[in-house]
XYZ file of C-alpha atoms in Angstrom:
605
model
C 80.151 -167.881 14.589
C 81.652 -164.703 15.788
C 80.654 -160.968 14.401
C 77.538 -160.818 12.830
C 78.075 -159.428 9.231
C 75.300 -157.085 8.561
C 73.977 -157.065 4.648
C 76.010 -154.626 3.360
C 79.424 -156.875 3.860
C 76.954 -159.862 1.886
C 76.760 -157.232 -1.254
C 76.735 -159.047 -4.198
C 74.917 -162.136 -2.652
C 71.193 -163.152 -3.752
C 69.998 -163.373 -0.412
C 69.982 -166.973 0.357
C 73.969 -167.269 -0.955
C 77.260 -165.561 0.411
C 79.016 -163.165 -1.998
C 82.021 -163.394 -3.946
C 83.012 -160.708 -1.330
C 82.945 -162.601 1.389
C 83.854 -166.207 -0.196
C 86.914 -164.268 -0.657
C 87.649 -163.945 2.715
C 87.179 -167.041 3.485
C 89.932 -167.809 1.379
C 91.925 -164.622 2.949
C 91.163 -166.151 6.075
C 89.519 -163.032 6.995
C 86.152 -164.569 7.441
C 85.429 -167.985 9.015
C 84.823 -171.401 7.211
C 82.542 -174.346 8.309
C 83.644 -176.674 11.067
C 87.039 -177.876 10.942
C 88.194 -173.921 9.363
C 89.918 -176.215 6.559
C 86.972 -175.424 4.024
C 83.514 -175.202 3.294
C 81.776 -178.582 2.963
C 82.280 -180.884 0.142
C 84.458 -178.097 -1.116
C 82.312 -176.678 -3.615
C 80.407 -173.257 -2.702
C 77.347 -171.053 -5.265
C 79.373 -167.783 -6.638
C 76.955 -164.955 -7.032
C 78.011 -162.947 -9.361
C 80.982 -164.895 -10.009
C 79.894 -167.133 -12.631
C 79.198 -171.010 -11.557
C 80.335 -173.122 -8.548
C 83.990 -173.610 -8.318
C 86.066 -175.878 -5.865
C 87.277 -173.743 -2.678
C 90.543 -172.488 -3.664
C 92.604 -168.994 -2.902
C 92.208 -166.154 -3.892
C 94.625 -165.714 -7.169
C 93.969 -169.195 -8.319
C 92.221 -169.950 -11.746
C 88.519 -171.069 -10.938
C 88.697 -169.613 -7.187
C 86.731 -167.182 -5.632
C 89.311 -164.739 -5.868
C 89.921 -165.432 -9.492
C 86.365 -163.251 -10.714
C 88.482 -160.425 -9.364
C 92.202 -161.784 -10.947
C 94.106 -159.007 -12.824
C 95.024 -160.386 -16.139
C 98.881 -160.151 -15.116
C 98.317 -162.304 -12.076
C 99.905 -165.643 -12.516
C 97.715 -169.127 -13.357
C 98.558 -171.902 -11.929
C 97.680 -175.013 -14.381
C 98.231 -178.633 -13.249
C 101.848 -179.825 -12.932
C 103.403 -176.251 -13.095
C 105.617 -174.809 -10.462
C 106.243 -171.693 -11.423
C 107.490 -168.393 -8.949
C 103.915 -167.338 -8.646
C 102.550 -171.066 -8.262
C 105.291 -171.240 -5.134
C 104.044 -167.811 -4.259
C 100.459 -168.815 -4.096
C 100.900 -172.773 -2.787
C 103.175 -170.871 0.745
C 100.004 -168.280 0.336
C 97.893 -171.286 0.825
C 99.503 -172.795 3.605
C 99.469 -169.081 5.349
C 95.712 -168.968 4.386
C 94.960 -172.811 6.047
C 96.654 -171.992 9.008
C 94.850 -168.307 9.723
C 91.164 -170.377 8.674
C 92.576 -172.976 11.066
C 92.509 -170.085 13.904
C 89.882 -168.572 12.822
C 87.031 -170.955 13.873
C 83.211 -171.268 12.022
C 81.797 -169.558 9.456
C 80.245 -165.962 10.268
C 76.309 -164.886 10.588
C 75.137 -163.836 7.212
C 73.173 -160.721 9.541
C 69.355 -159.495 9.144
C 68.077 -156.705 10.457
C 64.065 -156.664 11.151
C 64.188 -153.356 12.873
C 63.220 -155.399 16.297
C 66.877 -154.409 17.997
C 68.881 -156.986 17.213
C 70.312 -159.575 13.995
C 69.389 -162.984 13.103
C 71.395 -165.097 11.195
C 70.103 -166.418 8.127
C 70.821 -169.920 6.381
C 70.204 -171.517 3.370
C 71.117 -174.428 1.353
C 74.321 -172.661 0.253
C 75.695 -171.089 3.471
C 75.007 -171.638 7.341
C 76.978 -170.136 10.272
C 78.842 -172.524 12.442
C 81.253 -172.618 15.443
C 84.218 -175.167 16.176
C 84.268 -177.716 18.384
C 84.970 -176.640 21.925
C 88.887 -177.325 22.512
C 89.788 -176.758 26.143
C 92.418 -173.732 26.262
C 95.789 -174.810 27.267
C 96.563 -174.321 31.194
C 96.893 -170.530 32.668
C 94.782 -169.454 29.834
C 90.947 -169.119 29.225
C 88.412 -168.532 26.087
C 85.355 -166.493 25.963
C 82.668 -166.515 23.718
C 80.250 -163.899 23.662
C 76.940 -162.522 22.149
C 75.207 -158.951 22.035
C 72.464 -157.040 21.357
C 75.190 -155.229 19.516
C 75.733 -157.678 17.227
C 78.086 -160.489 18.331
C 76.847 -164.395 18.315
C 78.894 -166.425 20.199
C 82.299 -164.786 18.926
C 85.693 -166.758 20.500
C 88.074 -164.886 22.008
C 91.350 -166.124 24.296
C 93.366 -164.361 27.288
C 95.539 -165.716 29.868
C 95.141 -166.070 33.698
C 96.768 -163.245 36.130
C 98.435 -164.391 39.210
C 99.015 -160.782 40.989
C 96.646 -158.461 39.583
C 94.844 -156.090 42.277
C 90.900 -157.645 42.502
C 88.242 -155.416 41.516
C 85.623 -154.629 44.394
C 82.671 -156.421 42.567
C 84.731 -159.880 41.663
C 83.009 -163.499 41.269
C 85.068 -166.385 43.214
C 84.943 -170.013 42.442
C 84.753 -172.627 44.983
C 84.666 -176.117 43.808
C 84.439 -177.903 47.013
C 80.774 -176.764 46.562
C 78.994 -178.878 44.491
C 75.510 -178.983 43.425
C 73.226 -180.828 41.411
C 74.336 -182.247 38.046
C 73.183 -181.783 34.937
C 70.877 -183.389 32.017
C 71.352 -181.045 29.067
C 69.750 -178.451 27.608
C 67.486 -178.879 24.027
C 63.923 -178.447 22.214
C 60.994 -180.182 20.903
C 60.023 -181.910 18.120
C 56.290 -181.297 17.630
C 54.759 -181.798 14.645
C 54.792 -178.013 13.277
C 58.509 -178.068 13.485
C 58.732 -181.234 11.806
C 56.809 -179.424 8.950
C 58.369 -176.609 8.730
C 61.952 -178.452 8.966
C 60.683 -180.623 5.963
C 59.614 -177.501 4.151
C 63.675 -176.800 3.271
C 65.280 -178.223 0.966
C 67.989 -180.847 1.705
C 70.890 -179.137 2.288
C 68.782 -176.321 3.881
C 67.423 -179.341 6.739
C 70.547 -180.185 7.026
C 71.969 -177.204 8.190
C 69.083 -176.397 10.504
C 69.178 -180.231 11.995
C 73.203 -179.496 12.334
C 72.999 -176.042 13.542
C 70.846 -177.820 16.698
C 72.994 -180.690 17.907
C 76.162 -181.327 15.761
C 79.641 -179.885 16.911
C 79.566 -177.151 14.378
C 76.448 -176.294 16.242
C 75.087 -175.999 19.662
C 74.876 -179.325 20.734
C 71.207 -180.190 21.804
C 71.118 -183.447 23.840
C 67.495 -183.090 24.743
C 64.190 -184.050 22.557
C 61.074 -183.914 23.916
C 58.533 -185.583 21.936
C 54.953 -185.268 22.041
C 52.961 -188.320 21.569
C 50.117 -187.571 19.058
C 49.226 -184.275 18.741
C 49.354 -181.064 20.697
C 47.805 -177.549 19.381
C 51.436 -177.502 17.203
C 49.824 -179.864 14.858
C 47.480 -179.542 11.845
C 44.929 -182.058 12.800
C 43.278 -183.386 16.267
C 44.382 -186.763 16.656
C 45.817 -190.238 18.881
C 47.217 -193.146 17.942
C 44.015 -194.964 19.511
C 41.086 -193.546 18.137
C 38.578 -196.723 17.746
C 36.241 -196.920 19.975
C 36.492 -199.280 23.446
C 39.608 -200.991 21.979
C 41.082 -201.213 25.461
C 43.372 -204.116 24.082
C 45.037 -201.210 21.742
C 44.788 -203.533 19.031
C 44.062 -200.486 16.764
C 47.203 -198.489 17.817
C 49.124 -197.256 14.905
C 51.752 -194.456 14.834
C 50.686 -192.019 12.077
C 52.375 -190.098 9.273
C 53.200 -187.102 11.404
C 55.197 -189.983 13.113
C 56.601 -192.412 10.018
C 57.326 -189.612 7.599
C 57.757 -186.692 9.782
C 59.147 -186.906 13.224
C 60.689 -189.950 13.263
C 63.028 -189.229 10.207
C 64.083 -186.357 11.696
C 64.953 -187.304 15.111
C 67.395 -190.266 13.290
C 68.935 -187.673 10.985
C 69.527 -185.205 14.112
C 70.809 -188.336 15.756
C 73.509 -188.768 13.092
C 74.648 -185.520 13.488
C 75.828 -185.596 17.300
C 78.802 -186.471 18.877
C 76.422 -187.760 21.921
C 73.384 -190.166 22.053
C 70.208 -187.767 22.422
C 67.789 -188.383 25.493
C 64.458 -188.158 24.113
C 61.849 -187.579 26.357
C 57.876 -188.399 25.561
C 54.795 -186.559 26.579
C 50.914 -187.163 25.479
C 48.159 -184.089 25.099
C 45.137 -186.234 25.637
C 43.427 -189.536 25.384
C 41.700 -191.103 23.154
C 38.297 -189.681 23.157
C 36.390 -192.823 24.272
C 38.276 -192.941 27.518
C 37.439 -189.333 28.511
C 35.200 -188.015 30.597
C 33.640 -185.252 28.154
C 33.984 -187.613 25.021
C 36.332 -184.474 23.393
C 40.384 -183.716 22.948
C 39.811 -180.344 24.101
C 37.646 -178.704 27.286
C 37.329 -179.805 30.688
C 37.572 -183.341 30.848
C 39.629 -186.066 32.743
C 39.754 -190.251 32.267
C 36.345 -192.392 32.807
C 36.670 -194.557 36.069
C 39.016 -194.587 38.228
C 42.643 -195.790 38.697
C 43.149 -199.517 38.332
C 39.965 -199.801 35.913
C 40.685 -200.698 32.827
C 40.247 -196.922 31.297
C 43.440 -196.154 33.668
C 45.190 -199.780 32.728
C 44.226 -198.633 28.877
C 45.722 -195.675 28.951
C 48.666 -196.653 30.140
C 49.343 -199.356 27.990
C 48.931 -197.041 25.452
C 52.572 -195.351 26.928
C 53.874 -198.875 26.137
C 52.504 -199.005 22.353
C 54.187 -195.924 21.609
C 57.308 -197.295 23.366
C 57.115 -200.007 21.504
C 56.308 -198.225 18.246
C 59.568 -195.806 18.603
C 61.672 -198.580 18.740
C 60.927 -200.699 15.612
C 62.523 -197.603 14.240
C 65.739 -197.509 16.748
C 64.519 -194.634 18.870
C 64.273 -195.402 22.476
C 63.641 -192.767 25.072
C 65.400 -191.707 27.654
C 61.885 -190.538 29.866
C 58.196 -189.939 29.635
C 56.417 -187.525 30.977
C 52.668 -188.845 32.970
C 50.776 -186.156 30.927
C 51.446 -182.450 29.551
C 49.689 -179.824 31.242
C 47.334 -182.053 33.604
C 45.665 -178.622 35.543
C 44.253 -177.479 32.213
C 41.862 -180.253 31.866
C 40.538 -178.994 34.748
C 39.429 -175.945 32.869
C 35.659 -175.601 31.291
C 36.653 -174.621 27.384
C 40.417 -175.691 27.656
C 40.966 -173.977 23.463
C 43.256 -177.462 23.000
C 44.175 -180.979 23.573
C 44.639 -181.643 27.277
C 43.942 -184.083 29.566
C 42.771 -183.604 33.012
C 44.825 -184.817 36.694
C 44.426 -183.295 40.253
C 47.953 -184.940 41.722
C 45.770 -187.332 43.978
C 44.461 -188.734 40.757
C 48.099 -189.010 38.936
C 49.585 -190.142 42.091
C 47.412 -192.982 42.024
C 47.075 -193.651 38.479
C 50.968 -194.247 38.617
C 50.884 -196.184 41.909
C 48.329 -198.776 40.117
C 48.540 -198.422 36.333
C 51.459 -196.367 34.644
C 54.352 -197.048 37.059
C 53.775 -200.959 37.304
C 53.232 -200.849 33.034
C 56.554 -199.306 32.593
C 58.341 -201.816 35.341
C 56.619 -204.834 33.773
C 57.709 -204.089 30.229
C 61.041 -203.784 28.274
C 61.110 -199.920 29.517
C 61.698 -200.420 32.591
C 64.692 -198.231 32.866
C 62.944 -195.337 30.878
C 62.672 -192.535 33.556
C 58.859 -191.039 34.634
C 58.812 -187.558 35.332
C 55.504 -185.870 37.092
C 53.898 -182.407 37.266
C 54.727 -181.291 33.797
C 53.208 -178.319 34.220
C 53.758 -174.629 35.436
C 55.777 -174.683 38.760
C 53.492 -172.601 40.654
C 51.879 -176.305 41.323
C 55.225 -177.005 43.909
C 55.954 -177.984 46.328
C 52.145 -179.089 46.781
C 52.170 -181.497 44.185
C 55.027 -183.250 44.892
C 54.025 -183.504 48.132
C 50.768 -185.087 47.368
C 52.496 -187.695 45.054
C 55.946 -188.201 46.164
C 55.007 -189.168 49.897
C 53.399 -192.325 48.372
C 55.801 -194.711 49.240
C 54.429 -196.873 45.883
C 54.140 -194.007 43.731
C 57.237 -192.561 44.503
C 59.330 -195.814 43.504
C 58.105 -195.551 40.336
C 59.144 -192.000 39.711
C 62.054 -189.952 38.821
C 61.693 -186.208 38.201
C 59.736 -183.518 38.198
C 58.942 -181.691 34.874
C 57.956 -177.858 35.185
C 56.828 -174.777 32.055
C 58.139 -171.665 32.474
C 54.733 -169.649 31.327
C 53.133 -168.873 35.454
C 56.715 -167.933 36.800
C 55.646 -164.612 37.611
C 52.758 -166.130 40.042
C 55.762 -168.288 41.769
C 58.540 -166.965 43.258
C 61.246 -169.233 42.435
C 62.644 -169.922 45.673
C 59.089 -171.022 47.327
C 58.696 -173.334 44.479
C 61.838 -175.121 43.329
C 64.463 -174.926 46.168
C 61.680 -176.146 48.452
C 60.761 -179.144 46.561
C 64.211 -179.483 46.202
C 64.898 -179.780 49.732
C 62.288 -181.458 50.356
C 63.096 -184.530 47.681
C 66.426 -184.395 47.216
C 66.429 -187.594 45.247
C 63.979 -186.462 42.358
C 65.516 -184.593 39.458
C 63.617 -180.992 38.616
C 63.832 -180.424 34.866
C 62.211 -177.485 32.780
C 59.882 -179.149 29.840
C 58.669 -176.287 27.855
C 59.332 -172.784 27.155
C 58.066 -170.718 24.587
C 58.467 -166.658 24.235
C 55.392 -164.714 22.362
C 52.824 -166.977 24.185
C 50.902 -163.956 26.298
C 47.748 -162.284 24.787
C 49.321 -159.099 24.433
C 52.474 -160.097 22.755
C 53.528 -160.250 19.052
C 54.004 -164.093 18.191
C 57.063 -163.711 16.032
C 59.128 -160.887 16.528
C 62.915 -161.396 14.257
C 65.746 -159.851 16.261
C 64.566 -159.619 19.628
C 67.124 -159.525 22.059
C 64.657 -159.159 25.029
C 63.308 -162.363 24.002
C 67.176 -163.831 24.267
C 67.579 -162.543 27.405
C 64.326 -164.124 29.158
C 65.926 -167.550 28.255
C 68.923 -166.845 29.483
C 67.307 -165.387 32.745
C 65.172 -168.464 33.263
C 67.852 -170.764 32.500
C 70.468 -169.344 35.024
C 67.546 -168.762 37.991
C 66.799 -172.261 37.169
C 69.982 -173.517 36.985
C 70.705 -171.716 40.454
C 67.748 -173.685 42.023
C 68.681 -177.059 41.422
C 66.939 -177.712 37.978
C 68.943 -180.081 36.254
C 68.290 -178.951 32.284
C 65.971 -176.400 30.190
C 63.577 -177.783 27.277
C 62.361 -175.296 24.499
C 59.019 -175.475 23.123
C 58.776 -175.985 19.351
C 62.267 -176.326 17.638
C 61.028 -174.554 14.422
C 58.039 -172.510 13.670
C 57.212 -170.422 10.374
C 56.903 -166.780 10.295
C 53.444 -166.671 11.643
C 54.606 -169.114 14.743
C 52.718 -171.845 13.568
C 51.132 -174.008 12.039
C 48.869 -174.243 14.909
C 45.193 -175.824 14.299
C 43.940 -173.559 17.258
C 45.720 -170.532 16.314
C 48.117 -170.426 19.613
C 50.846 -168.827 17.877
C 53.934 -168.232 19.438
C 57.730 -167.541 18.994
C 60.908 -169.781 17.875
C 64.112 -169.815 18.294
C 64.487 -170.805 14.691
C 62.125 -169.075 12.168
C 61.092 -170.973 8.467
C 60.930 -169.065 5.558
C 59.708 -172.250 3.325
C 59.114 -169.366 0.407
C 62.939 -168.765 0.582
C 64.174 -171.815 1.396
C 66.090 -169.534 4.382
C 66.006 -170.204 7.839
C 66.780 -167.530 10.612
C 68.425 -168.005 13.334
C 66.870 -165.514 16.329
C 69.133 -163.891 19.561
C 67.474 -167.001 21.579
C 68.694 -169.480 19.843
C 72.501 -168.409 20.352
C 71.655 -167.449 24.183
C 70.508 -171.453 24.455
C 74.095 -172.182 22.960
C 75.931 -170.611 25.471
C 74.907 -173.138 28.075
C 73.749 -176.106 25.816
C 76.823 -176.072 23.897
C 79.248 -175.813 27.159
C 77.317 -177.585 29.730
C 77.559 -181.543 28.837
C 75.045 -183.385 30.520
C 77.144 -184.881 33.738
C 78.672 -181.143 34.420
C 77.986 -180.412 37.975
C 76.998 -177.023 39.263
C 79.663 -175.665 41.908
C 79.803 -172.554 44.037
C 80.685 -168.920 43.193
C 80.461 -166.365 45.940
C 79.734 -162.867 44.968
C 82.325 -160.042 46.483
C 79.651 -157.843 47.504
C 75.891 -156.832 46.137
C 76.585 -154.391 43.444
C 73.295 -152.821 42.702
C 74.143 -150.681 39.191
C 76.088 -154.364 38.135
C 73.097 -156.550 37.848
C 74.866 -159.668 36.329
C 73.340 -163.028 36.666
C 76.022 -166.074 36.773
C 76.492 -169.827 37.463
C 79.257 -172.049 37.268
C 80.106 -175.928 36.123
C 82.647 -178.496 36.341
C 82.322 -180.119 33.244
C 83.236 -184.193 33.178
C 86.209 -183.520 31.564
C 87.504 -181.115 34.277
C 87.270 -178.114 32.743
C 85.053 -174.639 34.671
C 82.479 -173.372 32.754
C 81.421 -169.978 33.835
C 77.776 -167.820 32.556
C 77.537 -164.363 32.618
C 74.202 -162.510 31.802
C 74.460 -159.088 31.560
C 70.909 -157.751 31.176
C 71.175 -154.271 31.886
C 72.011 -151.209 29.149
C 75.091 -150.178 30.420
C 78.892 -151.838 30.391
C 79.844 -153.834 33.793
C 83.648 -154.461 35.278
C 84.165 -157.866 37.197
C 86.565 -159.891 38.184
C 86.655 -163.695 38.021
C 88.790 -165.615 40.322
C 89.997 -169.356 40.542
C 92.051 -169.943 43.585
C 93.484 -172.986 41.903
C 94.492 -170.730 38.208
C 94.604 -167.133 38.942
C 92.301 -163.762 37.713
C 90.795 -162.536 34.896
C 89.446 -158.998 34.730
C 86.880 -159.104 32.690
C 83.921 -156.662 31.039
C 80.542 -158.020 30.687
C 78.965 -154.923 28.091
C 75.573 -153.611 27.807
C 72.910 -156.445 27.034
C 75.164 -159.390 26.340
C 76.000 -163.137 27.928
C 79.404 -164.554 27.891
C 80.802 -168.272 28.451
C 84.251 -168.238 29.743
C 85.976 -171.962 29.714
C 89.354 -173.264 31.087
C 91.085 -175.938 32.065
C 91.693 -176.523 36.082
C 95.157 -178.031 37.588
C 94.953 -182.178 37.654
């Protein structure tokens, strides 16, 4: 995507299209094009200014962008004619395929909100994009970097030293320490970001679905999926709402489901190079099998577990399994509940749905767990807690030393919003250690959710950089991926039926037809983008504590062999580093002020 362009280089453009000026580069290979770097899709790009569409063609060449700036004695090419300037041009062409070739995706049409940093904005005419990752060729690395400067996850190469002097402060691989392995990295698809997704037009949707989790993006694997509503939603609702059917011969997916969600998730499908794993969690119950008769408030299920409120409610997992699948989405886990402490809590403002861990433990034990093994999910993966992870290791221990619960379960889900209240060393690594076997995975995250915070706040680096934070901290305690909240929000941060507003990495202007692309989601694509799902975390020893340095780092072997390598530099001033591979050689390298870098290279066979 490299250098952000800032409006000034997009003169000449009507805001939601690039201008001549810069369609020219792309021809002049001074710019970058979409995907491939061959040319922009379908080969036909808006001209502002320029007159009408025209194929993609260089500059000099009747009909091409360059032509609304063709002197009169420049030649014209017509069909069949071969000319000295048509040679001239066609060897210009090949010069001009190669350099786009090099060059990789298409820049960040830059805005500037006056919150510190850029976002990129897209429309149905033009959308950043990056390359596919190609490993470098041995003895050599690439970066790719982003800044509160301006830079969005720009590619740059260098080559490996073999005797250069190593700086004191220098980061060391060692591979013969391995670590957990990881799931992926991704959002979710509630149903305010399926509305404001389906507020775009066409081509707009589909740069926003491919900017997420196609190649030219960055390459979401992860969907969770909320089943029924949640406060991101317009309307209070489940799939179950008549009363005492305990037989869920009522259950029906609704439109936020048929014409929404589930349209979305197979177009986002068809866009990536991997199968997604999408991952299911319900709000709340049905009314009727709640203890306070309401969706919101203090309130748990009626009975107890094995009754048939628990067996009910369970089944009702099933239904939407079921449900999913007439439409070819399976799901790779659920979730036992979102949020279970804040049912516990007298006026809880939205849907929730109240579980102490005795209670889940044995609702899974008796109901849930035996549902999911008795039907045709019985391979889709159960994942407790989902909540903040100030609840470890406590809760785990409560459920996971159930020998019958326990078989039925296979992660731990945790929300990033209490991580202040748990330090994350007491929490994680000791649950870790504690059940080795149990995947920990991070299910929501959402920035602008405090009281005292704006919701949506275009530009903010800060915002970027907590991401990035809690992504390498939780990376570095053995959490095995990192779910965003809501994949796209509008510029209030909703809709939201209880007025919960918060921030997104991708921001809807439906008014516009423009999406923007904000500082967090580019810091998610330097790990999500990078770091397949299989890449295993491996060791990298610090040279010494270097207090005014302040990076934050983690390192992967990918599947295909190659090191990935994070760097977060949070801090307002420039830091030198070294990076050294035993097995390849050094690379002095510069992390500046308030950026995060992705180095990748290949390792010997």
């Amino acid at each position: 995507m490299g250098r952000a362009r800032t409006e000034k280089e997009w003169e000449g453009g009507n805001g939601s299209e690039p201008s001549c000026r810069v369609q020219q580069a792309w021809a002049a290979g001074n710019a970058r094009p979409v995907g491939t770097g061959r040319h922009p899709p379908g080969g036909l790009h808006p001209q502002p200014g320029c007159g009408r569409s025209r194929p993609w063609a260089p500059v000099g060449w009747e009909g091409s962008p360059g032509a609304c700036h063709r002197r009169p004695s420049e030649p014209r090419c017509s069909r069949g004619a071969m000319g000295p300037g048509c040679a001239g041009v066609l060897g210009w062409l090949l010069l001009a395929q190669a350099a786009l070739q090099a060059a990789g995706g298409r820049p960040c049409d830059a805005r500037d909100f006056g919150h510190g940093s850029l976002v990129c904005a897209c429309s149905a005419a033009y959308c950043d994009t990056l390359d596919p990752v190609v490993l470098p060729a041995p003895g050599t690395y690439v970066k790719y970097e982003s800044s509160k400067a301006g830079k969005r996850l720009e590619r740059s190469a260098g080559s490996f030293q073999r005797n250069a002097k190593t700086p004191d402060f220098h980061l060391t691989l060692d591979t013969a320490q391995r670590y957990q392995k990881v799931k992926g990295f991704g959002g979710s698809m509630t149903d305010a970001a399926a509305i404001n997704i389906q507020s775009l037009s066409k081509d707009a949707q589909n740069h926003l679905l491919r900017s997420y989790f196609s190649e030219e993006g960055i390459e979401y694997n992860l969907v969770r999926v909320p089943m029924a509503s949640t406060d991101f939603s317009v309307r209070l609702y489940t799939y179950a709402d008549v009363e005492g059917d305990f037989e869920l011969k009522h259950f029906n997916l609704t439109e936020e489901d048929t014409r929404m969600k589930i349209p979305i998730l197979r177009a986002a499908q068809a866009v990536a190079k991997r199968p997604l794993s999408l991952y299911a969690s319900p709000w709340t119950s049905p009314t009727w099998m709640k203890t306070n008769g309401a969706m919101t408030g203090r309130g748990t299920l009626k009975g107890s577990p094995g009754d048939k409120y628990h067996r009910a409610w369970a089944k009702y997992f099933i239904r939407f399994l079921d449900e999913y699948a007439k439409h070819n989405l399976t799901f790779w886990a659920v979730t036992a509940g979102n949020e279970p402490t804040a049912g516990e809590i007298v006026f809880y403002p939205f849907q929730c749905l109240g579980f102490s861990p005795e209670h889940q433990r044995d609702f899974i034990a008796r109901d849930l767990g035996p549902a999911l093994a008795n039907s045709s999910h019985r391979d889709v993966r159960l994942i407790i807690l989902d909540d903040q992870r100030v609840m470890l290791p406590y809760w785990a221990q409560v459920v996971l030393k159930d020998p019958v619960a326990a078989s039925y379960i296979s992660g731990i889900g945790i929300h990033w919003y209490l991580d202040f209240l748990a330090p994350i060393d007491l929490t994680l690594s000791i649950t870790h250690h504690l059940f080795p076997d149990y995947f920990l995975l991070s299910t929501e995250a959402s920035a602008g959710s405090y009281f005292w915070e704006p919701r949506v706040v275009l530009g903010s680096w800060d915002r970027g950089s907590k991401y990035s934070h809690s992504i390498l901290t939780n990376l570095n305690n053995y959490v095995t991926g990192w779910t965003d909240w809501n994949l796209a929000l509008d510029l209030e941060g909703g809709p939201n039926w209880s007025k919960n507003y918060v921030d997104s990495p991708i921001i809807v202007d439906s008014s516009k037809d423009v999406f923007y692309k904000q500082p967090m989601f580019y810091h998610l694509g330097h790990f999500s983008k990078f770091i397949p799902e299989g890449s295993q975390r491996v060791g990298l020893a610090v040279s010494k504590k270097c207090r005014r340095c302040d990076l934050e780092h983690s390192a992967f072997l990918r599947p295909d062999g190659a090191v990935v390598l994070v760097v977060l530099n949070r801090s307002p001033v420039d830091v030198s580093f070294g990076i050294s591979d035993p097995r390849v050689g050094f690379i002095e390298a510069t992390a500046p002020s308030d950026s995060i870098q992705t180095f990748l290279w290949k390792q010997p066979a």
